[in-house]
Short mmCIF file of C-alpha atoms (C1' of nucleotides) in Angstrom, two decimals:
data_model
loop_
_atom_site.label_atom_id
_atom_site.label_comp_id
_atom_site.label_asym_id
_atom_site.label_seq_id
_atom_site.Cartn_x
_atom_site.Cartn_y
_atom_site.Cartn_z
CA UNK A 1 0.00 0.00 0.00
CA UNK A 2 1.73 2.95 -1.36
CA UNK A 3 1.14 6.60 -0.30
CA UNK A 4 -1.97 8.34 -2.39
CA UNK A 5 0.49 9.92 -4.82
CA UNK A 6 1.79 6.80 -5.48
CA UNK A 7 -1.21 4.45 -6.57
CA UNK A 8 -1.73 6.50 -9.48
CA UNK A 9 0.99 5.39 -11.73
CA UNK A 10 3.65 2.75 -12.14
CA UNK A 11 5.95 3.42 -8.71
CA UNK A 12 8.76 1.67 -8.34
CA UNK A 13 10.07 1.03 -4.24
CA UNK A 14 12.76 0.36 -2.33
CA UNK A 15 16.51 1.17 -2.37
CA UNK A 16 17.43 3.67 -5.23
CA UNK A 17 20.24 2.27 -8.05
CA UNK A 18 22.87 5.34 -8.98
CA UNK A 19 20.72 5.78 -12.22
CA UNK A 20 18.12 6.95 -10.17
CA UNK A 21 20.28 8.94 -8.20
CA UNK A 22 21.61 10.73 -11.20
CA UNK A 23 18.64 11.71 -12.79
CA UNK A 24 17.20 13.13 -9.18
CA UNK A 25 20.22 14.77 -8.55
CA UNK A 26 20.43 16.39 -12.25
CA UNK A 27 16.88 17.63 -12.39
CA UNK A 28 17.02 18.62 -8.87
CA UNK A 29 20.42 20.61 -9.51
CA UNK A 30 19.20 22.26 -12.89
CA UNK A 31 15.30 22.72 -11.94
CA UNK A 32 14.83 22.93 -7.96
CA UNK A 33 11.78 21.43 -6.58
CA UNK A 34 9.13 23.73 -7.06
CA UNK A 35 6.95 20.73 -6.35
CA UNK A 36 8.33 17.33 -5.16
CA UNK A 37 4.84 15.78 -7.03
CA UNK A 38 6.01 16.67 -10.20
CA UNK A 39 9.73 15.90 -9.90
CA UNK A 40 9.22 12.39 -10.83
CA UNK A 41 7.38 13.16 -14.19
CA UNK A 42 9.86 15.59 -15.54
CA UNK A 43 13.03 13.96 -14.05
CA UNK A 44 11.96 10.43 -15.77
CA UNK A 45 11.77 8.69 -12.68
CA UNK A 46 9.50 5.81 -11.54
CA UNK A 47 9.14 7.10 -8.25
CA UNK A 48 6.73 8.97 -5.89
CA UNK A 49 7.51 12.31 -5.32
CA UNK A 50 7.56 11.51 -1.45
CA UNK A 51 10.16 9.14 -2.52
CA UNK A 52 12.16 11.63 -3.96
CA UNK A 53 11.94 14.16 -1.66
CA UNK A 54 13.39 11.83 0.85
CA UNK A 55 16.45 10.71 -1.32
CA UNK A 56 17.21 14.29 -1.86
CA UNK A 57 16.80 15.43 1.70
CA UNK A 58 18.61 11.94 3.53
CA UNK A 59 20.99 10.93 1.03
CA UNK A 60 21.69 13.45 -2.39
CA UNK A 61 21.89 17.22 -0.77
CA UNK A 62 24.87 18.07 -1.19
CA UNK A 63 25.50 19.71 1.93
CA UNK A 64 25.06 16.15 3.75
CA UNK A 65 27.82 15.66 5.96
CA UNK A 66 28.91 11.69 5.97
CA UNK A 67 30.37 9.94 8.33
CA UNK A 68 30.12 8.80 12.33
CA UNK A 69 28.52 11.24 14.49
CA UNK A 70 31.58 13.00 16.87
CA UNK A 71 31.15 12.95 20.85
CA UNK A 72 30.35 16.65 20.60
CA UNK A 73 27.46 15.58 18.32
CA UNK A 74 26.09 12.97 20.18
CA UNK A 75 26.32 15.51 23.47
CA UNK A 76 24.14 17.93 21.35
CA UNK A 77 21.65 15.54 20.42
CA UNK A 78 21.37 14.33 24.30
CA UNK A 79 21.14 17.50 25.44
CA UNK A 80 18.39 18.52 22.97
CA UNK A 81 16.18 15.50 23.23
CA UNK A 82 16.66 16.34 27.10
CA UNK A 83 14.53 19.63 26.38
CA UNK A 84 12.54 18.42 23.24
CA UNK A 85 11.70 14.81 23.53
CA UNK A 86 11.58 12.83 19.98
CA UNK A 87 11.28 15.90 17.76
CA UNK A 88 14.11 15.13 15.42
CA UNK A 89 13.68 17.40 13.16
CA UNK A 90 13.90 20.10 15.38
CA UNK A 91 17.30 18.22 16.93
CA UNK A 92 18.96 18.13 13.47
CA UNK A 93 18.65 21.56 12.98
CA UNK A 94 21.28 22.45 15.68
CA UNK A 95 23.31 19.80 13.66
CA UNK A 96 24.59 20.84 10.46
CA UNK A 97 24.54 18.72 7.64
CA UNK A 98 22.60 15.92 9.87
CA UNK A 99 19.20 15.13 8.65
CA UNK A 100 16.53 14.16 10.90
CA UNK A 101 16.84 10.23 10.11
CA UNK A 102 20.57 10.51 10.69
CA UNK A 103 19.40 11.42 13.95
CA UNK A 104 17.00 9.53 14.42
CA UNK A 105 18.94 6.33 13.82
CA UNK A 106 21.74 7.29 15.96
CA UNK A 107 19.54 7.94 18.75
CA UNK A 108 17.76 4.86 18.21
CA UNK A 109 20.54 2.40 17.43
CA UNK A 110 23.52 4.35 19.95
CA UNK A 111 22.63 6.87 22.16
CA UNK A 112 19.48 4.82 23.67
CA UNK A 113 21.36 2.36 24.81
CA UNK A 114 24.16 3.93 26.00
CA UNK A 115 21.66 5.96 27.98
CA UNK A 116 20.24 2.88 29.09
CA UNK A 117 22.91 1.12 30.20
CA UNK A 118 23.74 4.54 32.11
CA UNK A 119 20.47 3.53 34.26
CA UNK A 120 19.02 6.67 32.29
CA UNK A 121 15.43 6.47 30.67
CA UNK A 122 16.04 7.88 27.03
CA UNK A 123 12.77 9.40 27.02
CA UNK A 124 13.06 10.93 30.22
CA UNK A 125 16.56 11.32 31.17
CA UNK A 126 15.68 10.42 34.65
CA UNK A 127 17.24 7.59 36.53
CA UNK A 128 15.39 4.67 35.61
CA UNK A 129 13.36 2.91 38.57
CA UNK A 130 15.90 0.38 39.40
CA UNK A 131 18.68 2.69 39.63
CA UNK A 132 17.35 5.51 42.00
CA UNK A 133 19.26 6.00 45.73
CA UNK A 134 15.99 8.61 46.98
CA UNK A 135 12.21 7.50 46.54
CA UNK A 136 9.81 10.35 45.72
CA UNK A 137 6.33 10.64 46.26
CA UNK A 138 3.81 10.56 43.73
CA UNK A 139 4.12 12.03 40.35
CA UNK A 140 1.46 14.80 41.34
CA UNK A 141 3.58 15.63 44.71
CA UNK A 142 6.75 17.14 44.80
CA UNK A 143 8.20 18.49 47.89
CA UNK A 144 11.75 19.70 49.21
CA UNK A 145 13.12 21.58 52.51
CA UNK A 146 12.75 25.15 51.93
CA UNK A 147 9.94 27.24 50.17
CA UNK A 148 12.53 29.14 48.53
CA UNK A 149 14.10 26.29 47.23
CA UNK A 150 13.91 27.20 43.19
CA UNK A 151 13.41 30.19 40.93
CA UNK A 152 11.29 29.03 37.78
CA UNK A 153 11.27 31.41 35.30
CA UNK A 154 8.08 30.58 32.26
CA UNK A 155 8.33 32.27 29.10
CA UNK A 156 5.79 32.30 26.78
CA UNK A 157 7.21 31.78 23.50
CA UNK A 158 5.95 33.51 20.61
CA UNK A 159 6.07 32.42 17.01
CA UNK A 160 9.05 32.94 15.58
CA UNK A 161 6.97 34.96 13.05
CA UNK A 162 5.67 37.37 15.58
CA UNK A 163 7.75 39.43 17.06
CA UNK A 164 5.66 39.42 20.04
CA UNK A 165 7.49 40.18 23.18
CA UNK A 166 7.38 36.94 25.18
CA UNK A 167 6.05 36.73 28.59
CA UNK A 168 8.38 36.20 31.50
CA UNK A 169 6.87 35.04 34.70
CA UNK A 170 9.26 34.32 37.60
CA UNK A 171 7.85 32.73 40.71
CA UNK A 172 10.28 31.88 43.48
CA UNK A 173 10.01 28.93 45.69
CA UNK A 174 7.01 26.40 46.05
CA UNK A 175 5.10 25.29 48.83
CA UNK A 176 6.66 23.17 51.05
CA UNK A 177 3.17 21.31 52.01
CA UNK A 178 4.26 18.81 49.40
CA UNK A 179 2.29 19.85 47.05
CA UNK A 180 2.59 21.30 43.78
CA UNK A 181 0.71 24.85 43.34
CA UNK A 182 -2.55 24.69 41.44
CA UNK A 183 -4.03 26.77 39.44
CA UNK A 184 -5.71 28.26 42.11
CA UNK A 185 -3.07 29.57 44.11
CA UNK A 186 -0.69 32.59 43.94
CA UNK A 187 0.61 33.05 40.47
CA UNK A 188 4.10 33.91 39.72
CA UNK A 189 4.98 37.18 38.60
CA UNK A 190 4.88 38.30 35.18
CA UNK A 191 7.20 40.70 33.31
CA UNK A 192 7.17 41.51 30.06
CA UNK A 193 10.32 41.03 28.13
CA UNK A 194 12.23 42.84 25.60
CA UNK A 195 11.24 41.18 22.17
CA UNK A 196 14.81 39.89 21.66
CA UNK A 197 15.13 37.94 24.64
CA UNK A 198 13.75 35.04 23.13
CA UNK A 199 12.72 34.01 19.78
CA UNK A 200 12.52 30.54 19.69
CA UNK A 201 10.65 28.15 21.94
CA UNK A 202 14.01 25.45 21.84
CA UNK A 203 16.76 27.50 21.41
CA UNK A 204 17.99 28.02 25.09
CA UNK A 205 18.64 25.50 26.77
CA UNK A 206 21.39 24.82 30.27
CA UNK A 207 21.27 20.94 30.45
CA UNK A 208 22.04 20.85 34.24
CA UNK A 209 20.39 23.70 35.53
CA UNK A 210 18.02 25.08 32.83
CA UNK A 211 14.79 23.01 31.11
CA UNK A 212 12.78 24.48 28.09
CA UNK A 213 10.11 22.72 27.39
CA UNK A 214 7.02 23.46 24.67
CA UNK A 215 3.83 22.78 26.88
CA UNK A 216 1.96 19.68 25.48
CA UNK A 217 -1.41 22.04 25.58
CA UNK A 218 0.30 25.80 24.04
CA UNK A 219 2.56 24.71 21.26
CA UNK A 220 3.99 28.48 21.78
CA UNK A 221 4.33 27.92 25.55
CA UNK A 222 7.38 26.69 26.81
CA UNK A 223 9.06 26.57 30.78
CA UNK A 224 12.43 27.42 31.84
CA UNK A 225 13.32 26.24 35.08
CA UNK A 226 16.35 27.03 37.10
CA UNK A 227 17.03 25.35 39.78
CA UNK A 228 19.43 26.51 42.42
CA UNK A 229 22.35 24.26 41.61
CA UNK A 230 25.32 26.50 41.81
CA UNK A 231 27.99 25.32 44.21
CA UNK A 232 28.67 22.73 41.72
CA UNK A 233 29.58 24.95 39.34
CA UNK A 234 31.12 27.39 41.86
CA UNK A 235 32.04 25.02 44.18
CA UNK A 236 30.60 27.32 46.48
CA UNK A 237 26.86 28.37 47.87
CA UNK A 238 26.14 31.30 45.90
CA UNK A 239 25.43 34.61 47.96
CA UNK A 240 22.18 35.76 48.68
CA UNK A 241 22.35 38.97 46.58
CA UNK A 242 23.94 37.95 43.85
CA UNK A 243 23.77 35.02 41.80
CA UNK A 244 25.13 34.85 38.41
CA UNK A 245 25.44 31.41 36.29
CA UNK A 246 26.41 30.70 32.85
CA UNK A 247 24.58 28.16 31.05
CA UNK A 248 24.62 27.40 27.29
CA UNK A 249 21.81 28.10 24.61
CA UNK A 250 23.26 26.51 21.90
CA UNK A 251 25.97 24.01 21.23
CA UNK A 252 28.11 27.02 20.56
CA UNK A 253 26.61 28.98 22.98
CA UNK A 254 27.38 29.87 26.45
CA UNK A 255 25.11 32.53 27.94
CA UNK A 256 22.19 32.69 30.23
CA UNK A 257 22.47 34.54 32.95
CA UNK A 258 20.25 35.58 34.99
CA UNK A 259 21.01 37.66 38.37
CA UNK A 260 19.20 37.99 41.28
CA UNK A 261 19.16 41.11 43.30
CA UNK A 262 18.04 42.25 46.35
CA UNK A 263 15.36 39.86 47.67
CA UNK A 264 12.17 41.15 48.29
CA UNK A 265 13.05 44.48 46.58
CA UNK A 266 13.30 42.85 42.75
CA UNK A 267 14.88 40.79 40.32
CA UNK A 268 16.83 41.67 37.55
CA UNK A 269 17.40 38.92 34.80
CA UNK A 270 20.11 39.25 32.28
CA UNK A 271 19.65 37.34 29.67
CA UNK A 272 22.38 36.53 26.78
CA UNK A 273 21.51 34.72 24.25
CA UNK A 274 24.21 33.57 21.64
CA UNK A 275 23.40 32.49 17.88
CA UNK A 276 23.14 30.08 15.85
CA UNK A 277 23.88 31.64 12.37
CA UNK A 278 21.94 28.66 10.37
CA UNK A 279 18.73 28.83 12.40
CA UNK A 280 16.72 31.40 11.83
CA UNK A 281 14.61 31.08 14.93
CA UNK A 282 17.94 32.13 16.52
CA UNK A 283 18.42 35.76 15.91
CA UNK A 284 18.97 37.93 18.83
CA UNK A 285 22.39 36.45 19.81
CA UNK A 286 24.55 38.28 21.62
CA UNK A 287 21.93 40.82 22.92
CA UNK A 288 22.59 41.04 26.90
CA UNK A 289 19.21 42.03 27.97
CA UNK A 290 18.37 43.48 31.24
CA UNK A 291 15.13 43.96 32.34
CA UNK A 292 14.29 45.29 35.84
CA UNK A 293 11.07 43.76 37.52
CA UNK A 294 9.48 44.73 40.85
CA UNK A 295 8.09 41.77 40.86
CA UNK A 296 7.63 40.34 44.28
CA UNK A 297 8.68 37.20 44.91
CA UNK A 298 5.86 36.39 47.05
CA UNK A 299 4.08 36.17 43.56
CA UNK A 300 1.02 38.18 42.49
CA UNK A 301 -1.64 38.82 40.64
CA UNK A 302 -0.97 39.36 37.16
CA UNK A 303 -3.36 41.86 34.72
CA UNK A 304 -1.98 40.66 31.45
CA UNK A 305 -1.29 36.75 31.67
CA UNK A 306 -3.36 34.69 33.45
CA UNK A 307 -2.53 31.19 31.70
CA UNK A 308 -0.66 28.55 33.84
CA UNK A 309 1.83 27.35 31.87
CA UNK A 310 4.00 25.38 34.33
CA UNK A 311 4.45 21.97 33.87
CA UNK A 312 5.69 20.97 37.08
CA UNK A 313 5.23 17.10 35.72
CA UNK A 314 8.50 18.36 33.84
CA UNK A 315 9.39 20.08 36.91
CA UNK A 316 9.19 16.94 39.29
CA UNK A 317 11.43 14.68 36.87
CA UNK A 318 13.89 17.67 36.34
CA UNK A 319 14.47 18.24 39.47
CA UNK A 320 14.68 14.06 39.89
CA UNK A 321 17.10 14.07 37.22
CA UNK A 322 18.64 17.14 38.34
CA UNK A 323 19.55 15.38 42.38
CA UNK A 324 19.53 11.88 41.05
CA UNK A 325 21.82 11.76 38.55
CA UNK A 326 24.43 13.86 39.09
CA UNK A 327 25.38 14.12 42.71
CA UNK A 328 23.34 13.00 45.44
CA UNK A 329 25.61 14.58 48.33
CA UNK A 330 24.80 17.63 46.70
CA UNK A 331 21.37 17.48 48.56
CA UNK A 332 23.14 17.45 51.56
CA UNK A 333 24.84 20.60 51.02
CA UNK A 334 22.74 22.52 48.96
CA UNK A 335 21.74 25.68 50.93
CA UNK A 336 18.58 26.65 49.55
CA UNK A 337 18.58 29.36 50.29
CA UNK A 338 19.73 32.80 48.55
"C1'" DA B 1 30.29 -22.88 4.90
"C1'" DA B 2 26.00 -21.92 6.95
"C1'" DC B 3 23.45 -19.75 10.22
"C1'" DC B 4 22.28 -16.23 13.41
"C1'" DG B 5 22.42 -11.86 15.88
"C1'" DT B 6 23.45 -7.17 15.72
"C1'" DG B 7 24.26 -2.51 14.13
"C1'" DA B 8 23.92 1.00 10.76
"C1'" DC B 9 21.56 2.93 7.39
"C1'" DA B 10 17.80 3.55 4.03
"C1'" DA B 11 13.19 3.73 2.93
"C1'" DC B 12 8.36 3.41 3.75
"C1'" DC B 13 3.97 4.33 6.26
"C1'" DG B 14 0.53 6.94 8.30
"C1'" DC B 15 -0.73 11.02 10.32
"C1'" DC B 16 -1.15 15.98 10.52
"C1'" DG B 17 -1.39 20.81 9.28
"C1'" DA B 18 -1.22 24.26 5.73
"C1'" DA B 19 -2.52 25.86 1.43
"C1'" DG B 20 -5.26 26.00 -2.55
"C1'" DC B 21 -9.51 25.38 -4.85
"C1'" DA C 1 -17.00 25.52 4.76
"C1'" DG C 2 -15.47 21.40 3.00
"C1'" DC C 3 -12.52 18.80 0.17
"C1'" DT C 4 -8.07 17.67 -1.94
"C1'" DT C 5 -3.27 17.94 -2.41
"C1'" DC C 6 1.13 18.43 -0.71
"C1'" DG C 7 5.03 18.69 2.33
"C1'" DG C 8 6.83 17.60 6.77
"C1'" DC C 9 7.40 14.70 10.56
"C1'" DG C 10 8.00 10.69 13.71
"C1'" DG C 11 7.53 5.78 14.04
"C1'" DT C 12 8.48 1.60 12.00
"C1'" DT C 13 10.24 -1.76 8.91
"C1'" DG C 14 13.47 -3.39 5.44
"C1'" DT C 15 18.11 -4.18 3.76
"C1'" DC C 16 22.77 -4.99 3.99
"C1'" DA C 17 27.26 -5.79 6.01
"C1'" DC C 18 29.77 -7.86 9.44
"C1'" DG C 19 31.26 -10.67 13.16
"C1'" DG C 20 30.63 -14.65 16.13
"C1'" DT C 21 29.44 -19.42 16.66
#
DNA sequence: AACCGTGACAACCGCCGAAGC
DNA sequence: AGCTTCGGCGGTTGTCACGGT
């Protein structure tokens, strides 16, 4: 049972000779594709222009690059499927001259079960049952020691064909009761942020410390939280008044900072995002953007934003991943404290 | 030499959303 | 507004090479 495009006419299937290879790479080369449907008539092939399209994009571009994937690769791809889950095509792009099945099929045949045999779920990048030290509660329940424990910061992502400003809510510290907030209960602060702070919803991205996420409800909805993990980095407890990390938005990237001032008096976030010059969702790189809130970090009511876009499901396994997997003494020393 | 298991890669399938009519 | 076509995507299957038994 061949696609619908296919039933029409004569199609042939299956693994493409170098005479069909030729011809699809000559038309292609000399006409474009101004539509893959009619490629096949006018390039003399016996193929469904599905077909083709997918020999030119996997195999015949000619800006393909061959060959094993390099550990920096297959650290990109990790750290992307961390944040985006299965969307390969998405994952490729921050992979020149990878295609989405390249990726696909190193994910699925390498990275998996390296991942596996790691005692990491690939889907989740959480310890896998068998291999966790500290039991949690339920999924719905997350608690920890202090209410001040985390700063999540939600964006909500425009399109990366609006230049919409995106909305920045910061919310410090949960409820210790055990309990994740609900809808119902205080909201985090919103700011709004300069339009150039963010323009894609899977650009920015701090493996360790920083999850994006697109909510499964708001395709143009996405979380970043950041967890207070800093004395690994700094090998210290940060100080209460300031707080300054680097993270890394890109594999070439290495900027997202975001400062904390005085407590109770503000936050200021400064945000610098680096580029990606072959993604055009990436555009405000370098752009250190500082945006003063008076938000209070008790939370509060918000005129312009009322959605609840945290996904503290993602929340709960980050922060499982996050203690699990890295360094479990770290509990014992974090000070949650600012 | 034959068989089998595995890994890597290629290709197909079915679904979905956008665009055009 | 509803239908059709098309391109894009992720999941799955097929194919081939290779090494071990």
């Amino acid at each position: 049972m061949g696609h619908r495009c296919c039933t029409k006419q004569k199609i042939k299937r299956g693994l493409w000779s170098p005479e069909e290879d030729e011809k699809l790479l000559r038309y292609i080369t000399t006409h474009g594709h101004k539509s893959w449907s009619s490629v096949p008539k006018f390039a003399g092939l016996q193929r469904c222009g599905k077909s083709c399209r997918l020999r030119w994009i996997n195999y015949l571009r000619p800006d393909l690059k061959r060959g094993s994937f390099t550990l920096e690769e297959e650290q990109i791809i990790i750290d992307i499927h961390r944040i985006l889950g299965n969307r390969w095509a998405q994952i490729a792009k921050h992979l020149p001259g990878r295609t989405d099945n390249e990726v696909k099929n190193f994910w699925n045949s390498c990275i998996k079960k390296k991942l596996i045999s790691q005692g990491l779920d690939p889907q989740t990048h959480t310890l896998l049952s068998s291999h966790r030290r500290i039991t949690t509660s339920s999924s719905s329940n997350f608690s920890n020691n202090n209410n001040d424990s985390f700063l999540i910061i939600t964006s909500n992502m425009p399109n990366s064909a609006n230049n919409n400003a995106p909305i920045i809510e910061t919310s410090q510290g949960l409820s210790s009761s055990s309990s994740l907030p609900t809808n119902n209960q205080a909201q985090p602060s919103v700011v709004q942020a300069p339009s150039s702070i963010v323009t894609s919803s899977d650009f920015c991205y701090e493996p360790s410390r920083i999850i994006e996420n697109n909510n499964s409800n708001n395709s143009n909805v996405s979380n970043i939280i950041c967890s207070h993990n800093y004395s690994r980095m700094n090998n210290s407890i940060p100080s209460k008044n300031s707080l300054l990390w680097n993270s890394r938005t890109d594999h070439d990237a290495e900027d997202f900072r975001v400062q904390t001032l005085e407590e109770g008096q503000g936050m200021q976030h400064s945000l610098h995002a680096a580029d990606d010059d072959d993604d055009d969702e990436i555009r405000e790189a370098n752009n250190i953007i500082e945006m003063n809130t008076n938000a209070s970090l008790e939370g509060s009511n918000n005129d312009n934003n009322n959605n609840n876009n945290f996904d503290f499901g993602l929340l709960e396994s980050v922060l499982n991943s996050e203690f699990m997997s890295h360094d479990i003494n770290y509990m014992d020393e974090l000070a949650w404290n600012f």
